[in-house]
Amino acid sequence: MDGICTLANDKVYDQLIALLNSIEAIYGQKMPVCIYPYDDNTEKIAAELVHRPHVTLYNNQDSIQKWDQFVKDIWDTHPTAQTHWQKIGSSKYHRVGTHRRYCAFDAPFDRFVYMDADTLLMSPLDHIFNQLNHNDWIVYDFQFKDLSHVYSVSSTKLKELFAPERLQTEIFCSGFYGSKKDIFPNQQREILLDYLRQGEAEVLYDMAPDQTILNYMVMRSGISSYNFALSLPEKNATGCCVTSLHFENRDQILYDRGNKLTYLHYIGLSSKLFSRVCAGENIDFPYRDTFLHYRYLYEPEQRPKFTTKAKAYNAPPSLGTRILKKLGLAKK
């Protein structure tokens, strides 16, 4: 069975609803969706799914605990990650919940497309699923232009481990990918842990924990991968990130130089921003109307009506706010 999966908790509720609605806008309720819980904060999500019989909240605790333990074992091999995380105020393990997307390798789908909760689906995924007939890992992004958010570029081991051409073409963003069940069985996970314990862990980039581990697992295991951004003719390839400001909106579908996007990723924008906008705060950000369209697809009367002048999401704080911050009185 094919399906789409994502990772969420109630903190990203508004974004999750927009994603689910964008999937339904294309597939109706025919495409099954599985949500992996980032943590136990999923009450609002569970209540919403009563109305969406094709969407399930993953609850296999053995699977969840297995992957939680696996990534803890990985970070226990890293020479500096835990010291770094504790220095910046995080815990011994940084954002462990984000790795729970790995549960997709257990269940419920034989083949799946994983989409971060801060994405919107713009096109049917036939091309991704069709390519899974030929490769075991499918991506569509331009992360290969920025190695520094995938691996530790200061690691001397990195280029010993992976040839430069692999580092220029095989790295990917962990926000969207197609893959298959059981491609990382227990024996392969143990082999990877052994490599990491022997010193390879230093190549991992600790501030993008799920992304660096996925890239390492796929590349170190020699899994057959395919990136549409590198494989399509340049005139047909599209961007996917909210940082690209040239996309054209036609009936709430985005196009890049006439080509329909597969998905839009609101990468780098805080989940708090979406919550504040949905609560009625007039903060502008790229493709806000597209997000609001899908968020309120079934309840347009609930969509916030802004009466004040919009404030840019990246506007510098006002003088008053800066003063309050200096005095320690500003709201966090």
mmCIF file of C-alpha atoms in Angstrom:
data_model
loop_
_atom_site.group_PDB
_atom_site.id
_atom_site.type_symbol
_atom_site.label_atom_id
_atom_site.label_comp_id
_atom_site.label_asym_id
_atom_site.label_seq_id
_atom_site.Cartn_x
_atom_site.Cartn_y
_atom_site.Cartn_z
ATOM 1 C CA MET A 1 0.000 0.000 0.000
ATOM 2 C CA ASP A 2 1.173 3.524 -0.852
ATOM 3 C CA GLY A 3 0.613 6.501 1.439
ATOM 4 C CA ILE A 4 1.816 9.873 2.686
ATOM 5 C CA CYS A 5 3.212 10.405 6.156
ATOM 6 C CA THR A 6 4.234 13.341 8.304
ATOM 7 C CA LEU A 7 5.437 14.229 11.804
ATOM 8 C CA ALA A 8 3.470 16.503 14.122
ATOM 9 C CA ASN A 9 2.209 17.482 17.540
ATOM 10 C CA ASP A 10 -0.349 20.073 18.624
ATOM 11 C CA LYS A 11 2.222 22.889 18.392
ATOM 12 C CA VAL A 12 2.105 22.586 14.600
ATOM 13 C CA TYR A 13 -1.656 21.947 14.459
ATOM 14 C CA ASP A 14 -2.427 24.801 12.042
ATOM 15 C CA GLN A 15 0.309 23.727 9.654
ATOM 16 C CA LEU A 16 -0.760 20.086 9.853
ATOM 17 C CA ILE A 17 -4.373 20.966 8.965
ATOM 18 C CA ALA A 18 -3.143 22.972 5.972
ATOM 19 C CA LEU A 19 -1.024 20.022 4.817
ATOM 20 C CA LEU A 20 -3.874 17.514 5.223
ATOM 21 C CA ASN A 21 -6.239 19.824 3.345
ATOM 22 C CA SER A 22 -3.733 20.292 0.518
ATOM 23 C CA ILE A 23 -3.471 16.505 0.190
ATOM 24 C CA GLU A 24 -7.265 16.181 0.151
ATOM 25 C CA ALA A 25 -7.541 18.959 -2.451
ATOM 26 C CA ILE A 26 -5.659 16.638 -4.816
ATOM 27 C CA TYR A 27 -6.626 13.139 -3.677
ATOM 28 C CA GLY A 28 -9.860 13.577 -1.752
ATOM 29 C CA GLN A 29 -9.875 11.027 1.062
ATOM 30 C CA LYS A 30 -8.459 8.281 -1.134
ATOM 31 C CA MET A 31 -4.819 8.813 -0.178
ATOM 32 C CA PRO A 32 -4.085 7.306 3.250
ATOM 33 C CA VAL A 33 -2.009 9.491 5.573
ATOM 34 C CA CYS A 34 -0.112 8.537 8.716
ATOM 35 C CA ILE A 35 1.013 11.063 11.336
ATOM 36 C CA TYR A 36 3.973 10.152 13.549
ATOM 37 C CA PRO A 37 3.754 11.853 16.971
ATOM 38 C CA TYR A 38 6.647 14.196 17.769
ATOM 39 C CA ASP A 39 5.716 13.758 21.448
ATOM 40 C CA ASP A 40 2.630 13.041 23.567
ATOM 41 C CA ASN A 41 1.093 16.466 22.890
ATOM 42 C CA THR A 42 -1.427 15.278 20.289
ATOM 43 C CA GLU A 43 -4.906 15.796 21.813
ATOM 44 C CA LYS A 44 -6.068 18.351 19.225
ATOM 45 C CA ILE A 45 -4.757 16.191 16.393
ATOM 46 C CA ALA A 46 -6.549 13.095 17.702
ATOM 47 C CA ALA A 47 -9.826 15.035 17.955
ATOM 48 C CA GLU A 48 -9.455 16.299 14.367
ATOM 49 C CA LEU A 49 -8.852 12.811 12.970
ATOM 50 C CA VAL A 50 -12.338 11.703 13.989
ATOM 51 C CA HIS A 51 -13.458 13.582 10.855
ATOM 52 C CA ARG A 52 -10.683 12.137 8.660
ATOM 53 C CA PRO A 53 -11.027 8.347 8.526
ATOM 54 C CA HIS A 54 -8.191 8.036 5.997
ATOM 55 C CA VAL A 55 -5.691 9.647 8.429
ATOM 56 C CA THR A 56 -4.175 7.728 11.343
ATOM 57 C CA LEU A 57 -2.049 8.760 14.313
ATOM 58 C CA TYR A 58 0.752 6.215 14.673
ATOM 59 C CA ASN A 59 0.694 4.469 18.023
ATOM 60 C CA ASN A 60 3.064 1.502 17.773
ATOM 61 C CA GLN A 61 5.054 2.134 20.949
ATOM 62 C CA ASP A 62 7.579 -0.631 20.235
ATOM 63 C CA SER A 63 8.436 0.985 16.920
ATOM 64 C CA ILE A 64 8.587 4.490 18.411
ATOM 65 C CA GLN A 65 10.809 3.378 21.298
ATOM 66 C CA LYS A 66 13.061 1.389 18.964
ATOM 67 C CA TRP A 67 13.834 4.456 16.854
ATOM 68 C CA ASP A 68 14.116 6.735 19.898
ATOM 69 C CA GLN A 69 16.744 4.383 21.312
ATOM 70 C CA PHE A 70 18.533 4.045 17.975
ATOM 71 C CA VAL A 71 19.094 7.783 17.633
ATOM 72 C CA LYS A 72 20.153 8.094 21.276
ATOM 73 C CA ASP A 73 22.711 5.349 20.613
ATOM 74 C CA ILE A 74 23.897 7.300 17.573
ATOM 75 C CA TRP A 75 24.358 10.562 19.469
ATOM 76 C CA ASP A 76 26.139 8.712 22.283
ATOM 77 C CA THR A 77 28.878 7.997 19.703
ATOM 78 C CA HIS A 78 29.312 11.673 18.748
ATOM 79 C CA PRO A 79 32.399 13.393 20.218
ATOM 80 C CA THR A 80 30.882 16.844 20.875
ATOM 81 C CA ALA A 81 27.085 16.921 20.228
ATOM 82 C CA GLN A 82 25.822 16.455 23.779
ATOM 83 C CA THR A 83 28.228 19.014 25.232
ATOM 84 C CA HIS A 84 27.155 21.463 22.513
ATOM 85 C CA TRP A 85 23.437 20.892 23.092
ATOM 86 C CA GLN A 86 23.701 21.346 26.840
ATOM 87 C CA LYS A 87 25.693 24.547 26.306
ATOM 88 C CA ILE A 88 22.865 26.031 24.213
ATOM 89 C CA GLY A 89 20.248 25.060 26.780
ATOM 90 C CA SER A 90 18.977 21.876 25.154
ATOM 91 C CA SER A 91 18.878 18.478 26.794
ATOM 92 C CA LYS A 92 21.303 15.585 26.463
ATOM 93 C CA TYR A 93 19.475 14.588 23.281
ATOM 94 C CA HIS A 94 18.378 17.430 20.997
ATOM 95 C CA ARG A 95 14.875 17.218 19.484
ATOM 96 C CA VAL A 96 14.628 13.426 19.681
ATOM 97 C CA GLY A 97 11.000 13.569 18.512
ATOM 98 C CA THR A 98 12.048 14.754 15.073
ATOM 99 C CA HIS A 99 13.579 11.333 14.396
ATOM 100 C CA ARG A 100 10.228 9.616 14.788
ATOM 101 C CA ARG A 101 9.676 10.082 11.066
ATOM 102 C CA TYR A 102 11.913 6.993 10.821
ATOM 103 C CA CYS A 103 8.941 4.902 12.021
ATOM 104 C CA ALA A 104 7.803 5.050 8.388
ATOM 105 C CA PHE A 105 10.405 2.337 7.711
ATOM 106 C CA ASP A 106 8.288 0.048 9.933
ATOM 107 C CA ALA A 107 4.663 0.835 9.078
ATOM 108 C CA PRO A 108 1.995 1.321 7.842
ATOM 109 C CA PHE A 109 2.910 1.752 4.151
ATOM 110 C CA ASP A 110 4.915 -0.440 1.770
ATOM 111 C CA ARG A 111 5.912 2.705 -0.123
ATOM 112 C CA PHE A 112 5.502 6.226 1.180
ATOM 113 C CA VAL A 113 6.205 9.880 0.654
ATOM 114 C CA TYR A 114 7.218 11.699 3.816
ATOM 115 C CA MET A 115 6.298 15.410 4.028
ATOM 116 C CA ASP A 116 7.167 17.756 6.885
ATOM 117 C CA ALA A 117 4.163 19.373 8.584
ATOM 118 C CA ASP A 118 5.286 22.766 7.258
ATOM 119 C CA THR A 119 4.759 21.731 3.641
ATOM 120 C CA LEU A 120 1.822 21.890 1.240
ATOM 121 C CA LEU A 121 1.192 19.438 -1.564
ATOM 122 C CA MET A 122 0.797 21.130 -4.959
ATOM 123 C CA SER A 123 0.709 18.165 -7.383
ATOM 124 C CA PRO A 124 -0.147 14.461 -7.474
ATOM 125 C CA LEU A 125 2.815 12.294 -6.446
ATOM 126 C CA ASP A 126 2.693 9.816 -9.335
ATOM 127 C CA HIS A 127 6.211 10.744 -10.480
ATOM 128 C CA ILE A 128 7.621 10.044 -7.005
ATOM 129 C CA PHE A 129 5.880 6.687 -6.614
ATOM 130 C CA ASN A 130 6.742 5.676 -10.206
ATOM 131 C CA GLN A 131 10.419 6.423 -9.588
ATOM 132 C CA LEU A 132 10.290 4.130 -6.548
ATOM 133 C CA ASN A 133 9.996 1.303 -9.087
ATOM 134 C CA HIS A 134 13.623 2.062 -9.987
ATOM 135 C CA ASN A 135 15.219 3.527 -6.828
ATOM 136 C CA ASP A 136 14.723 3.117 -3.090
ATOM 137 C CA TRP A 137 15.147 6.788 -2.150
ATOM 138 C CA ILE A 138 13.536 9.688 -4.041
ATOM 139 C CA VAL A 139 13.965 13.388 -3.291
ATOM 140 C CA TYR A 140 13.205 16.668 -5.031
ATOM 141 C CA ASP A 141 15.193 19.543 -3.556
ATOM 142 C CA PHE A 142 18.315 21.658 -3.900
ATOM 143 C CA GLN A 143 19.965 20.862 -0.562
ATOM 144 C CA PHE A 144 23.035 19.708 -2.517
ATOM 145 C CA LYS A 145 23.923 23.387 -2.844
ATOM 146 C CA ASP A 146 24.487 23.628 0.924
ATOM 147 C CA LEU A 147 26.500 20.843 2.528
ATOM 148 C CA SER A 148 26.869 22.743 5.825
ATOM 149 C CA HIS A 149 23.333 21.889 7.008
ATOM 150 C CA VAL A 150 23.795 18.184 6.337
ATOM 151 C CA TYR A 151 27.278 17.238 7.546
ATOM 152 C CA SER A 152 29.988 18.799 9.698
ATOM 153 C CA VAL A 153 32.091 20.436 6.999
ATOM 154 C CA SER A 154 35.008 20.814 9.419
ATOM 155 C CA SER A 155 35.302 17.041 9.796
ATOM 156 C CA THR A 156 38.472 15.659 8.203
ATOM 157 C CA LYS A 157 36.757 12.277 7.889
ATOM 158 C CA LEU A 158 33.967 13.573 5.675
ATOM 159 C CA LYS A 159 35.858 13.513 2.376
ATOM 160 C CA GLU A 160 37.506 10.220 3.302
ATOM 161 C CA LEU A 161 34.081 8.730 3.790
ATOM 162 C CA PHE A 162 32.288 10.164 0.757
ATOM 163 C CA ALA A 163 33.846 11.208 -2.539
ATOM 164 C CA PRO A 164 33.444 14.942 -3.355
ATOM 165 C CA GLU A 165 31.085 14.203 -6.260
ATOM 166 C CA ARG A 166 28.781 12.268 -3.890
ATOM 167 C CA LEU A 167 28.726 15.196 -1.464
ATOM 168 C CA GLN A 168 27.841 17.480 -4.364
ATOM 169 C CA THR A 169 24.967 15.380 -5.677
ATOM 170 C CA GLU A 170 23.590 12.905 -3.134
ATOM 171 C CA ILE A 171 22.740 15.015 -0.086
ATOM 172 C CA PHE A 172 19.106 15.938 0.458
ATOM 173 C CA CYS A 173 16.638 17.770 2.684
ATOM 174 C CA SER A 174 14.785 15.560 5.169
ATOM 175 C CA GLY A 175 11.533 17.508 4.728
ATOM 176 C CA PHE A 176 10.329 15.552 1.687
ATOM 177 C CA TYR A 177 11.339 12.128 0.382
ATOM 178 C CA GLY A 178 9.898 8.922 -1.013
ATOM 179 C CA SER A 179 11.042 5.524 0.219
ATOM 180 C CA LYS A 180 10.012 2.008 1.211
ATOM 181 C CA LYS A 181 9.297 -0.113 4.235
ATOM 182 C CA ASP A 182 12.121 -2.149 5.814
ATOM 183 C CA ILE A 183 15.083 -0.589 3.984
ATOM 184 C CA PHE A 184 16.907 -0.253 7.330
ATOM 185 C CA PRO A 185 16.513 -3.676 8.995
ATOM 186 C CA ASN A 186 18.058 -4.343 12.401
ATOM 187 C CA GLN A 187 21.264 -5.843 10.995
ATOM 188 C CA GLN A 188 21.913 -2.763 8.846
ATOM 189 C CA ARG A 189 21.263 -0.417 11.768
ATOM 190 C CA GLU A 190 23.816 -2.324 13.859
ATOM 191 C CA ILE A 191 26.388 -2.087 11.057
ATOM 192 C CA LEU A 192 25.858 1.684 10.869
ATOM 193 C CA LEU A 193 26.194 2.031 14.645
ATOM 194 C CA ASP A 194 29.501 0.140 14.490
ATOM 195 C CA TYR A 195 30.804 2.530 11.811
ATOM 196 C CA LEU A 196 29.795 5.500 13.956
ATOM 197 C CA ARG A 197 31.425 4.083 17.076
ATOM 198 C CA GLN A 198 34.648 3.642 15.115
ATOM 199 C CA GLY A 199 34.853 7.419 14.651
ATOM 200 C CA GLU A 200 32.569 8.196 11.724
ATOM 201 C CA ALA A 201 30.135 10.018 14.039
ATOM 202 C CA GLU A 202 32.209 13.186 13.759
ATOM 203 C CA VAL A 203 30.795 13.803 10.269
ATOM 204 C CA LEU A 204 27.265 14.293 11.662
ATOM 205 C CA TYR A 205 25.945 17.865 11.929
ATOM 206 C CA ASP A 206 24.339 18.145 15.345
ATOM 207 C CA MET A 207 22.014 21.098 14.666
ATOM 208 C CA ALA A 208 19.998 19.237 12.013
ATOM 209 C CA PRO A 209 19.858 15.899 13.826
ATOM 210 C CA ASP A 210 17.272 13.961 11.817
ATOM 211 C CA GLN A 211 18.572 15.295 8.486
ATOM 212 C CA THR A 212 22.213 14.436 9.079
ATOM 213 C CA ILE A 213 21.397 10.909 10.280
ATOM 214 C CA LEU A 214 19.103 10.180 7.319
ATOM 215 C CA ASN A 215 21.725 11.380 4.851
ATOM 216 C CA TYR A 216 24.379 9.283 6.571
ATOM 217 C CA MET A 217 22.151 6.181 6.665
ATOM 218 C CA VAL A 218 21.207 6.431 2.992
ATOM 219 C CA MET A 219 24.682 7.284 1.701
ATOM 220 C CA ARG A 220 26.656 4.930 3.972
ATOM 221 C CA SER A 221 24.301 2.032 3.162
ATOM 222 C CA GLY A 222 24.684 2.643 -0.579
ATOM 223 C CA ILE A 223 20.923 2.925 -1.080
ATOM 224 C CA SER A 224 19.917 3.753 -4.644
ATOM 225 C CA SER A 225 18.771 7.399 -4.688
ATOM 226 C CA TYR A 226 17.316 9.796 -7.240
ATOM 227 C CA ASN A 227 16.858 13.576 -7.074
ATOM 228 C CA PHE A 228 14.382 15.103 -9.519
ATOM 229 C CA ALA A 229 16.057 18.507 -9.100
ATOM 230 C CA LEU A 230 19.243 17.058 -10.623
ATOM 231 C CA SER A 231 17.640 14.660 -13.082
ATOM 232 C CA LEU A 232 14.959 16.775 -14.784
ATOM 233 C CA PRO A 233 15.905 19.174 -17.598
ATOM 234 C CA GLU A 234 16.604 22.584 -16.073
ATOM 235 C CA LYS A 235 13.586 24.129 -17.829
ATOM 236 C CA ASN A 236 11.271 21.570 -16.151
ATOM 237 C CA ALA A 237 12.698 21.418 -12.625
ATOM 238 C CA THR A 238 10.945 23.509 -9.983
ATOM 239 C CA GLY A 239 11.952 24.958 -6.655
ATOM 240 C CA CYS A 240 10.137 24.030 -3.471
ATOM 241 C CA CYS A 241 11.158 26.495 -0.744
ATOM 242 C CA VAL A 242 9.371 29.544 0.611
ATOM 243 C CA THR A 243 12.668 31.416 0.190
ATOM 244 C CA SER A 244 12.057 31.411 -3.589
ATOM 245 C CA LEU A 245 9.912 34.493 -4.085
ATOM 246 C CA HIS A 246 9.199 34.183 -7.816
ATOM 247 C CA PHE A 247 6.546 31.437 -7.743
ATOM 248 C CA GLU A 248 3.290 32.321 -9.477
ATOM 249 C CA ASN A 249 -0.031 31.580 -7.799
ATOM 250 C CA ARG A 250 -2.757 30.245 -10.090
ATOM 251 C CA ASP A 251 -5.895 29.213 -8.207
ATOM 252 C CA GLN A 252 -3.840 28.465 -5.063
ATOM 253 C CA ILE A 253 -1.400 26.219 -6.927
ATOM 254 C CA LEU A 254 2.145 27.561 -7.261
ATOM 255 C CA TYR A 255 4.139 27.494 -10.492
ATOM 256 C CA ASP A 256 7.841 27.986 -11.128
ATOM 257 C CA ARG A 257 8.395 29.438 -14.619
ATOM 258 C CA GLY A 258 5.227 27.732 -15.835
ATOM 259 C CA ASN A 259 5.877 24.374 -14.126
ATOM 260 C CA LYS A 260 3.622 23.272 -11.278
ATOM 261 C CA LEU A 261 5.448 22.733 -7.994
ATOM 262 C CA THR A 262 5.313 19.293 -6.407
ATOM 263 C CA TYR A 263 5.261 20.817 -2.920
ATOM 264 C CA LEU A 264 5.967 24.059 -1.082
ATOM 265 C CA HIS A 265 8.134 23.971 2.037
ATOM 266 C CA TYR A 266 7.810 26.818 4.535
ATOM 267 C CA ILE A 267 11.317 26.043 5.701
ATOM 268 C CA GLY A 268 12.868 28.318 8.295
ATOM 269 C CA LEU A 269 9.566 29.840 9.465
ATOM 270 C CA SER A 270 8.688 29.221 13.120
ATOM 271 C CA SER A 271 5.547 27.240 13.943
ATOM 272 C CA LYS A 272 4.694 30.068 16.363
ATOM 273 C CA LEU A 273 4.399 32.409 13.381
ATOM 274 C CA PHE A 274 1.639 30.290 11.832
ATOM 275 C CA SER A 275 -0.177 30.015 15.168
ATOM 276 C CA ARG A 276 -0.053 33.790 15.675
ATOM 277 C CA VAL A 277 -1.385 34.484 12.182
ATOM 278 C CA CYS A 278 -4.212 31.973 12.642
ATOM 279 C CA ALA A 279 -5.026 33.691 15.935
ATOM 280 C CA GLY A 280 -5.553 36.923 13.981
ATOM 281 C CA GLU A 281 -2.170 38.651 14.178
ATOM 282 C CA ASN A 282 -1.461 40.403 10.883
ATOM 283 C CA ILE A 283 2.050 39.169 10.145
ATOM 284 C CA ASP A 284 2.983 38.788 6.509
ATOM 285 C CA PHE A 285 5.263 36.066 5.169
ATOM 286 C CA PRO A 286 5.864 34.626 1.691
ATOM 287 C CA TYR A 287 2.892 32.718 0.271
ATOM 288 C CA ARG A 288 0.779 33.497 3.336
ATOM 289 C CA ASP A 289 -2.454 33.523 1.316
ATOM 290 C CA THR A 290 -1.650 30.055 -0.019
ATOM 291 C CA PHE A 291 -1.171 28.746 3.508
ATOM 292 C CA LEU A 292 -4.372 30.408 4.761
ATOM 293 C CA HIS A 293 -6.341 29.066 1.798
ATOM 294 C CA TYR A 294 -5.473 25.475 2.694
ATOM 295 C CA ARG A 295 -5.637 25.972 6.459
ATOM 296 C CA TYR A 296 -9.255 27.184 6.176
ATOM 297 C CA LEU A 297 -10.240 25.197 3.089
ATOM 298 C CA TYR A 298 -13.286 23.678 4.811
ATOM 299 C CA GLU A 299 -14.048 26.581 7.152
ATOM 300 C CA PRO A 300 -13.409 29.803 5.184
ATOM 301 C CA GLU A 301 -15.582 31.737 7.639
ATOM 302 C CA GLN A 302 -12.971 31.024 10.341
ATOM 303 C CA ARG A 303 -10.142 32.526 8.311
ATOM 304 C CA PRO A 304 -8.752 35.597 10.127
ATOM 305 C CA LYS A 305 -9.839 38.963 8.751
ATOM 306 C CA PHE A 306 -7.002 41.430 9.116
ATOM 307 C CA THR A 307 -7.844 45.087 9.722
ATOM 308 C CA THR A 308 -4.440 46.464 10.677
ATOM 309 C CA LYS A 309 -1.405 47.049 8.494
ATOM 310 C CA ALA A 310 0.590 43.854 8.004
ATOM 311 C CA LYS A 311 3.904 43.532 9.764
ATOM 312 C CA ALA A 312 6.676 41.610 7.989
ATOM 313 C CA TYR A 313 7.580 38.339 9.714
ATOM 314 C CA ASN A 314 11.263 39.309 9.636
ATOM 315 C CA ALA A 315 10.809 42.971 10.612
ATOM 316 C CA PRO A 316 13.293 44.182 13.246
ATOM 317 C CA PRO A 317 11.766 44.748 16.713
ATOM 318 C CA SER A 318 10.466 48.237 17.472
ATOM 319 C CA LEU A 319 12.417 50.619 19.690
ATOM 320 C CA GLY A 320 9.928 50.007 22.513
ATOM 321 C CA THR A 321 10.353 46.238 22.270
ATOM 322 C CA ARG A 322 14.133 46.590 22.193
ATOM 323 C CA ILE A 323 14.036 48.674 25.370
ATOM 324 C CA LEU A 324 11.747 46.183 27.114
ATOM 325 C CA LYS A 325 14.062 43.345 26.076
ATOM 326 C CA LYS A 326 17.046 45.197 27.492
ATOM 327 C CA LEU A 327 15.154 45.610 30.773
ATOM 328 C CA GLY A 328 14.137 41.958 30.685
ATOM 329 C CA LEU A 329 10.452 42.866 30.485
ATOM 330 C CA ALA A 330 9.617 41.789 26.938
ATOM 331 C CA LYS A 331 7.422 38.741 26.370
ATOM 332 C CA LYS A 332 9.293 35.733 25.049
#
